[in-house]
Short mmCIF file of N, CA and C in Angstrom, two decimals:
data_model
loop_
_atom_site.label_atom_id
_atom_site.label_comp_id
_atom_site.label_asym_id
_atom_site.label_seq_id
_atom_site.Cartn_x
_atom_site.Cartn_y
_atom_site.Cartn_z
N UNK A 153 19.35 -53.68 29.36
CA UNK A 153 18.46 -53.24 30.41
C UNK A 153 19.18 -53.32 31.75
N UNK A 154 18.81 -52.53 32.74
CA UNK A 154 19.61 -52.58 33.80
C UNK A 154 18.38 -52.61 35.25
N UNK A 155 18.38 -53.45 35.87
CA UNK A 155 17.81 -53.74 37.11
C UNK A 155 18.35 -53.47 38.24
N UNK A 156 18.77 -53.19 39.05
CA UNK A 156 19.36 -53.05 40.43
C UNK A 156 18.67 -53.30 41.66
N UNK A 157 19.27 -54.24 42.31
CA UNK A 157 18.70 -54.53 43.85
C UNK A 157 19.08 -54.55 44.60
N UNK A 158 18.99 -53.71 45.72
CA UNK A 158 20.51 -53.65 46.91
C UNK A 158 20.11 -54.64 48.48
N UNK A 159 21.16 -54.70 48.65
CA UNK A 159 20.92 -56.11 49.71
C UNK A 159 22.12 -55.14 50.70
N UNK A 160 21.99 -55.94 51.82
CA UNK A 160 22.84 -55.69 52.82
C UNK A 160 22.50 -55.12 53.95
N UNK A 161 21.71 -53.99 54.22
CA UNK A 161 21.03 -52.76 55.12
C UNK A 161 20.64 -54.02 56.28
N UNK A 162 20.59 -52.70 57.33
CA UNK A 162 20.11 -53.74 58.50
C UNK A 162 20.39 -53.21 59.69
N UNK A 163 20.25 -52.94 60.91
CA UNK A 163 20.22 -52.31 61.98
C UNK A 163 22.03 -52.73 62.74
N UNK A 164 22.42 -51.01 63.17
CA UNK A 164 24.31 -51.48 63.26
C UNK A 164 23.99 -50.48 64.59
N UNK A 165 24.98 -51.05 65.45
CA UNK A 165 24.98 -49.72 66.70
C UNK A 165 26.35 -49.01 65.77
N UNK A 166 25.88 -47.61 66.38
CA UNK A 166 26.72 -46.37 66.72
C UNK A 166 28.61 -46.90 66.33
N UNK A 167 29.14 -46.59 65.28
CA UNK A 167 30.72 -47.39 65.13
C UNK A 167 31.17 -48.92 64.62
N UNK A 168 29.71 -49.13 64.54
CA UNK A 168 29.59 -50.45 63.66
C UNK A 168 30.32 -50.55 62.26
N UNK A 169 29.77 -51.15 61.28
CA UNK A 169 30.37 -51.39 60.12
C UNK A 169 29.12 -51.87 59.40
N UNK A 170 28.71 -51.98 58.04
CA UNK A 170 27.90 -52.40 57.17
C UNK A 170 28.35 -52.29 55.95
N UNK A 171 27.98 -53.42 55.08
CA UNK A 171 28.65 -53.45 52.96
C UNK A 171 27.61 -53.59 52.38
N UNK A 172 27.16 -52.98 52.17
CA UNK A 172 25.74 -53.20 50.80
C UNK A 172 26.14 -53.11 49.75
N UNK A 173 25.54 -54.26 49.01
CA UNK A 173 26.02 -54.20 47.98
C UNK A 173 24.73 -54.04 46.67
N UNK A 174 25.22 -53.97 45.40
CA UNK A 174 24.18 -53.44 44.34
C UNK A 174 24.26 -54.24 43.32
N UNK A 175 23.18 -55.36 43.08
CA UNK A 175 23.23 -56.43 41.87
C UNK A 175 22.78 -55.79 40.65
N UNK A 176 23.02 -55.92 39.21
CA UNK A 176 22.19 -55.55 38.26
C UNK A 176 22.07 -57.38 37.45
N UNK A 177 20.52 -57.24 37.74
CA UNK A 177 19.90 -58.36 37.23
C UNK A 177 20.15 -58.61 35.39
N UNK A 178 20.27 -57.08 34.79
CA UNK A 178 20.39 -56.92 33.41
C UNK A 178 21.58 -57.06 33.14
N UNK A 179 21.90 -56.34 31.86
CA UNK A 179 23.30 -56.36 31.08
C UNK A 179 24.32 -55.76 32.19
N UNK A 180 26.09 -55.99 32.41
CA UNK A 180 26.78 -55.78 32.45
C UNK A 180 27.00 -54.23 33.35
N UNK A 181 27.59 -53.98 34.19
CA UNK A 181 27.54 -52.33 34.94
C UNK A 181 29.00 -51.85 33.95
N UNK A 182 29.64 -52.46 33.31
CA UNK A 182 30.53 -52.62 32.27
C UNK A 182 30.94 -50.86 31.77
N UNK A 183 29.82 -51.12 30.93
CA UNK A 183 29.29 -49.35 30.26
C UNK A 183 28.75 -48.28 31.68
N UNK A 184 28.55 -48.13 32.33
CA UNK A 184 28.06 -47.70 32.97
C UNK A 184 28.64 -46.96 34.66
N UNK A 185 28.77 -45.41 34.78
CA UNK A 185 29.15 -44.78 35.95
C UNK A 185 28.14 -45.21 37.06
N UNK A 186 28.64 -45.25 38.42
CA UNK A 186 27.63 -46.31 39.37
C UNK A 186 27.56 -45.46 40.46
N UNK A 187 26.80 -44.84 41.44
CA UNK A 187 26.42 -44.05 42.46
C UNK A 187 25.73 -44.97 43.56
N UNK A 188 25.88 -43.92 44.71
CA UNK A 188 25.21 -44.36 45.78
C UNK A 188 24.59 -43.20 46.21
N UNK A 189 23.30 -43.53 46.75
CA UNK A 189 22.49 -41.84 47.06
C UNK A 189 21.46 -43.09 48.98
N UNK A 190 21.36 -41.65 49.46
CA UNK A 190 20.82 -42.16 50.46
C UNK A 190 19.38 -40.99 50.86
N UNK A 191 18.16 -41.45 51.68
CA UNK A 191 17.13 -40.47 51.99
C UNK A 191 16.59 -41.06 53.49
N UNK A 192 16.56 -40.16 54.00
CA UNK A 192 16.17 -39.81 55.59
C UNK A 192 14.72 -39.23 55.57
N UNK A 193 14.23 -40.15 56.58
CA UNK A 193 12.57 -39.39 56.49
C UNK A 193 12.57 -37.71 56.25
N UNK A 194 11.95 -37.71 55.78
CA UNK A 194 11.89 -35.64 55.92
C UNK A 194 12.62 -34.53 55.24
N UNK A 195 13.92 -35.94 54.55
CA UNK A 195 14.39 -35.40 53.42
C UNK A 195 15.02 -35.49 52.23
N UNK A 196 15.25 -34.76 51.88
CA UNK A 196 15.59 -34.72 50.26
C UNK A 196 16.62 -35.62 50.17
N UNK A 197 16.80 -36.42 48.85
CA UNK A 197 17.75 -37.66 48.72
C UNK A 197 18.73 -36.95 48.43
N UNK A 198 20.43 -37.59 49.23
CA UNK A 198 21.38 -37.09 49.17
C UNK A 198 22.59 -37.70 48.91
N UNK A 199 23.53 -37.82 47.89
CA UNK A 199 24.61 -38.08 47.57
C UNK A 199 25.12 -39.02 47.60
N UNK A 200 25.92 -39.92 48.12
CA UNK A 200 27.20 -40.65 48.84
C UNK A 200 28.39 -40.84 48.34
N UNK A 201 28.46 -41.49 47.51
CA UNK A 201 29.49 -41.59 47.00
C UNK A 201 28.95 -42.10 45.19
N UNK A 202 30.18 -42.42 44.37
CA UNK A 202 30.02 -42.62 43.18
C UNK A 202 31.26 -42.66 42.91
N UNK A 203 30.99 -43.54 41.59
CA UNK A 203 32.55 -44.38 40.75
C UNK A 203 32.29 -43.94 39.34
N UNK A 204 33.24 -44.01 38.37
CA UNK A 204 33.15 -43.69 37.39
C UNK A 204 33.48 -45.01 36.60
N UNK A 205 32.92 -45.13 35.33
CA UNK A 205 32.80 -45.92 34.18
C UNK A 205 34.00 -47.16 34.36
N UNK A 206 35.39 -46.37 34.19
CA UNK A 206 36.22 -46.91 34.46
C UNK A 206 36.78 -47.57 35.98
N UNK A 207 36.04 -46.87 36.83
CA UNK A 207 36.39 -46.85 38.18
C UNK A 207 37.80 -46.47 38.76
N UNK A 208 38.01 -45.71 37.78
CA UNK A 208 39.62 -45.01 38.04
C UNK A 208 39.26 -43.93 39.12
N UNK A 209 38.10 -43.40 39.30
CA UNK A 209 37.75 -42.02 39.93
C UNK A 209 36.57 -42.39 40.66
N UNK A 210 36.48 -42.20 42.02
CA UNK A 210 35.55 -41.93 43.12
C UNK A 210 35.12 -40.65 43.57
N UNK A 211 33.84 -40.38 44.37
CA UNK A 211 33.69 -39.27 44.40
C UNK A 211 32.60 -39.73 46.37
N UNK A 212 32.60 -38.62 46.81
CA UNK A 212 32.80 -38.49 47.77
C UNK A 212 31.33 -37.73 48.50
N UNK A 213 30.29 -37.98 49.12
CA UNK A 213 29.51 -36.67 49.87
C UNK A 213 30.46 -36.30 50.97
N UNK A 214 30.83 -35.05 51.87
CA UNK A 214 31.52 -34.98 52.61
C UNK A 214 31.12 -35.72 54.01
N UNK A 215 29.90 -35.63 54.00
CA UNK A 215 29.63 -36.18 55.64
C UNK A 215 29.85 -37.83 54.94
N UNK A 216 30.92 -38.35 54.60
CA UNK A 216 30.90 -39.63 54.39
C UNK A 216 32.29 -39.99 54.28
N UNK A 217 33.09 -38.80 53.60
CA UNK A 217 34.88 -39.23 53.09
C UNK A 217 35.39 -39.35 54.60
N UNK A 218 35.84 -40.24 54.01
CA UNK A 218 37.21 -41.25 55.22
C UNK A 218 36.55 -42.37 55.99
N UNK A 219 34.89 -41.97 55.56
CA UNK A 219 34.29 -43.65 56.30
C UNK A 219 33.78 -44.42 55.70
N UNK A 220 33.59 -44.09 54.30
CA UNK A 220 32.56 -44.77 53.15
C UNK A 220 33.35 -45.27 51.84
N UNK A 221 33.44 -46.08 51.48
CA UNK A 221 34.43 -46.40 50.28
C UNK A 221 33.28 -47.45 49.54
N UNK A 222 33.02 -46.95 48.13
CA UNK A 222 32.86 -47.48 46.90
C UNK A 222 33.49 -48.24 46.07
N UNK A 223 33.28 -49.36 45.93
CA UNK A 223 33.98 -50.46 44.99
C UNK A 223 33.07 -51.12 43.74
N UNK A 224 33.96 -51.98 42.99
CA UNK A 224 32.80 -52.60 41.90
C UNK A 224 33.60 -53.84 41.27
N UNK A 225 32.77 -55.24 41.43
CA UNK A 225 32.83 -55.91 40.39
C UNK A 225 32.16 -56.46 39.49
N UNK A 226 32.53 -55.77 38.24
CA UNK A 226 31.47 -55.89 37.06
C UNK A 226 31.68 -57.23 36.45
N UNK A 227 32.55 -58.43 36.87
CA UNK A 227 32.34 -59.64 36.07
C UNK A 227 30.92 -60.39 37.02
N UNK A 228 31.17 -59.83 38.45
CA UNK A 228 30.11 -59.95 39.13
C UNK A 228 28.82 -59.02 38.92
N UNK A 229 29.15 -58.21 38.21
CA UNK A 229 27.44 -57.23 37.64
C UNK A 229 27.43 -56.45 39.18
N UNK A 230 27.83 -56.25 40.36
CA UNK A 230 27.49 -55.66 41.70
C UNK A 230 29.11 -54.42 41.86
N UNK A 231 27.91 -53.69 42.41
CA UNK A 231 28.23 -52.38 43.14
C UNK A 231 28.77 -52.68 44.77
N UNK A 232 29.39 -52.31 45.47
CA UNK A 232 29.56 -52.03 46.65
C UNK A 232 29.73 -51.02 47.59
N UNK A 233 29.14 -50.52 48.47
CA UNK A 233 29.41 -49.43 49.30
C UNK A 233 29.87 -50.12 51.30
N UNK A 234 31.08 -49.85 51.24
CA UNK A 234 31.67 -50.46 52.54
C UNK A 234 31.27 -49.13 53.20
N UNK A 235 30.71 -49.40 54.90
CA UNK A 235 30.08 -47.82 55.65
C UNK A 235 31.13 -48.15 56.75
N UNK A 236 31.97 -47.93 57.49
CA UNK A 236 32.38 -48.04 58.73
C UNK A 236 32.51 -46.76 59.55
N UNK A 237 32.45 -46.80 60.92
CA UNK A 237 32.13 -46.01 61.90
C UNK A 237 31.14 -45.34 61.91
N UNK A 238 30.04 -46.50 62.00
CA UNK A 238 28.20 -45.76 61.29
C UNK A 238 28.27 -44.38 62.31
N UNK A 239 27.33 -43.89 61.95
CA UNK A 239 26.76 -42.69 63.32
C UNK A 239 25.90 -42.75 62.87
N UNK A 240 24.80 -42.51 64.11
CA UNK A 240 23.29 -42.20 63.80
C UNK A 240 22.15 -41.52 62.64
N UNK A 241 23.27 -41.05 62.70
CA UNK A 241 22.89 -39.55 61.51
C UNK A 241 22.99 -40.23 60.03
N UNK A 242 24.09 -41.30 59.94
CA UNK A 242 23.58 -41.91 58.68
C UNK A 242 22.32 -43.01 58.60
N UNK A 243 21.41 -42.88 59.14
CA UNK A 243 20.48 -43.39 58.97
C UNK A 243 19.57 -43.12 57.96
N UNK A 244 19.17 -44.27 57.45
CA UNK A 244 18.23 -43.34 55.92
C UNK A 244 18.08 -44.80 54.97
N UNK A 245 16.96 -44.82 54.03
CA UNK A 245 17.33 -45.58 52.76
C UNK A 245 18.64 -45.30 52.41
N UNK A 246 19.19 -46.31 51.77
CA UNK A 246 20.18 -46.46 50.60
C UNK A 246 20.02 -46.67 49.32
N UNK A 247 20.31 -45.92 48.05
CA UNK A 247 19.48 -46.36 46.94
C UNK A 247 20.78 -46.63 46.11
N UNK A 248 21.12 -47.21 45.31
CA UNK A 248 22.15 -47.35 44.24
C UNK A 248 21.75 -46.88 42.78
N UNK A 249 22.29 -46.39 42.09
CA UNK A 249 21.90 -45.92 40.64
C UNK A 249 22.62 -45.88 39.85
N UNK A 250 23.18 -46.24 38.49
CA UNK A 250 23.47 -46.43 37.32
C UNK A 250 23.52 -45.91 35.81
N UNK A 251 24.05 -45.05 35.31
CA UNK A 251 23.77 -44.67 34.27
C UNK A 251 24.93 -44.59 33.30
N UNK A 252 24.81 -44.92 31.78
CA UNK A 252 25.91 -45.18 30.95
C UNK A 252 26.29 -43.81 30.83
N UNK A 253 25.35 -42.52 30.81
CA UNK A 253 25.54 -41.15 30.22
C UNK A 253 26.05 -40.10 31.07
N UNK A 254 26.99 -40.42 32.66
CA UNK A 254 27.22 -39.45 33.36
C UNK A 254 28.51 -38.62 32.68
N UNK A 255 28.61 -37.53 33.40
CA UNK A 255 29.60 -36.74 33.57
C UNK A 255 30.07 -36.65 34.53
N UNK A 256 30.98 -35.89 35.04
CA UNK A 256 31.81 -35.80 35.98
C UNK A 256 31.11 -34.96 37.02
N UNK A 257 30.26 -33.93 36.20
CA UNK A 257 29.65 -33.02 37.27
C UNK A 257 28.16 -33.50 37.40
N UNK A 258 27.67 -34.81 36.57
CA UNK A 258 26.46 -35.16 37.09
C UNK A 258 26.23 -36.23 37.60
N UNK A 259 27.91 -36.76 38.41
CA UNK A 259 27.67 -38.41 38.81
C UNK A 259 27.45 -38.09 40.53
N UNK A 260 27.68 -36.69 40.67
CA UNK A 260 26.78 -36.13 42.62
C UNK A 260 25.66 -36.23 43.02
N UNK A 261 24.83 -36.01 40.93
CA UNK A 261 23.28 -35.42 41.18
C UNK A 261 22.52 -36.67 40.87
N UNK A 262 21.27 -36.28 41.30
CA UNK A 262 19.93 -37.24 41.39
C UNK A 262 19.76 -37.47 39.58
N UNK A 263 19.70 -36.56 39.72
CA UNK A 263 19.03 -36.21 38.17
C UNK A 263 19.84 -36.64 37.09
N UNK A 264 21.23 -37.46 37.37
CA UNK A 264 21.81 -38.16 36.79
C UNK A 264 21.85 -39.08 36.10
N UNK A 265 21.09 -39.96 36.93
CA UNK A 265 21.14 -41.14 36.73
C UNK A 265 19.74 -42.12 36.60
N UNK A 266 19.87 -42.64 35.19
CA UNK A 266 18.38 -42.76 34.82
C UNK A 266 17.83 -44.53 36.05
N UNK A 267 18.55 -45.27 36.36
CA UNK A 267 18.29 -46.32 36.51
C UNK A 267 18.50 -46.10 38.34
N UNK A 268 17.09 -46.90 38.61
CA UNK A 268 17.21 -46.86 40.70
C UNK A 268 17.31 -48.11 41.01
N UNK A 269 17.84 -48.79 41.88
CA UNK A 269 16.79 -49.79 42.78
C UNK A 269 15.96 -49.28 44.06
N UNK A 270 15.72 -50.46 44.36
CA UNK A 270 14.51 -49.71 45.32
C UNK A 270 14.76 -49.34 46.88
N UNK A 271 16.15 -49.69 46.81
CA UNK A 271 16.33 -49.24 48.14
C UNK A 271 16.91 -50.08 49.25
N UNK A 272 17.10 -49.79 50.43
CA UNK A 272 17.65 -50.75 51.78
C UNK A 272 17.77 -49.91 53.03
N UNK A 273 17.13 -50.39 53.61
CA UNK A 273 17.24 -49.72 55.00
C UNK A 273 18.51 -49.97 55.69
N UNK A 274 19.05 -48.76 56.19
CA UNK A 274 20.19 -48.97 57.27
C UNK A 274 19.91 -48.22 58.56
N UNK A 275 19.72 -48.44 59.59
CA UNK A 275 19.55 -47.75 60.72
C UNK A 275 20.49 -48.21 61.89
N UNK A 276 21.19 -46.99 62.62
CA UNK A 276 22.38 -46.68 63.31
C UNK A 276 21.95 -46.59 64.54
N UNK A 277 22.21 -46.79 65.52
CA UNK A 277 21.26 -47.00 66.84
C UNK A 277 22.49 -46.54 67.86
N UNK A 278 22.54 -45.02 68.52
CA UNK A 278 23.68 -44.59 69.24
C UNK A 278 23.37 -45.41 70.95
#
């Protein structure tokens, strides 16, 4: 079973820095490709980044490559997403998600990934 709870979020000015990270209370993130998705009032949940099974391969939303880096330690069961040089505009929930069954072309999408946590606020203050 897989649980996820993300910790970290929290109010950063404008060029700040923030690490949230993603616990799974259940079995092992071991088996399992690991994402980060984020949602802004008003809209549709969107992307961030994502690791693969092995964590040999990262993947990228563009309004994020070169400031957002994804990590993982699975003896620790947690996910990580390092944010530096916030901007306003990344403001939004943060959600983390998990699934043993991705592909390559479905570790971008929502619809990927069967397992959520519930979320973390990050807000960027220019």
């Amino acid at each position: 079973q897989v649980q996820l709870v993300e910790f970290g979020g929290g109010l950063v000015l404008a060029g700040g820095s923030l690490r949230l990270s993603c616990s799974n209370s259940g079995r092992t993130f071991s088996s399992d490709g690991v994402g980060w998705f984020r949602q802004a009032p008003g809209k549709e949940r969107e992307f961030v980044a994502a690791m693969t099974l092995s964590g040999r391969t990262t993947f990228y939303g563009n309004s994020v490559k070169g400031r957002f880096t994804i990590s993982r330690d699975d003896a620790k069961k947690t996910v990580y997403l390092q944010m530096n040089s916030l901007k306003p505009e990344d403001t939004a929930i943060y959600y983390c998600a998990a699934d043993s069954d991705l592909t390559y072309g479905s570790m971008t999408s929502v619809g990927g990934y069967n397992y959520w946590g519930q979320g973390t606020q990050v807000t960027v203050s220019s």
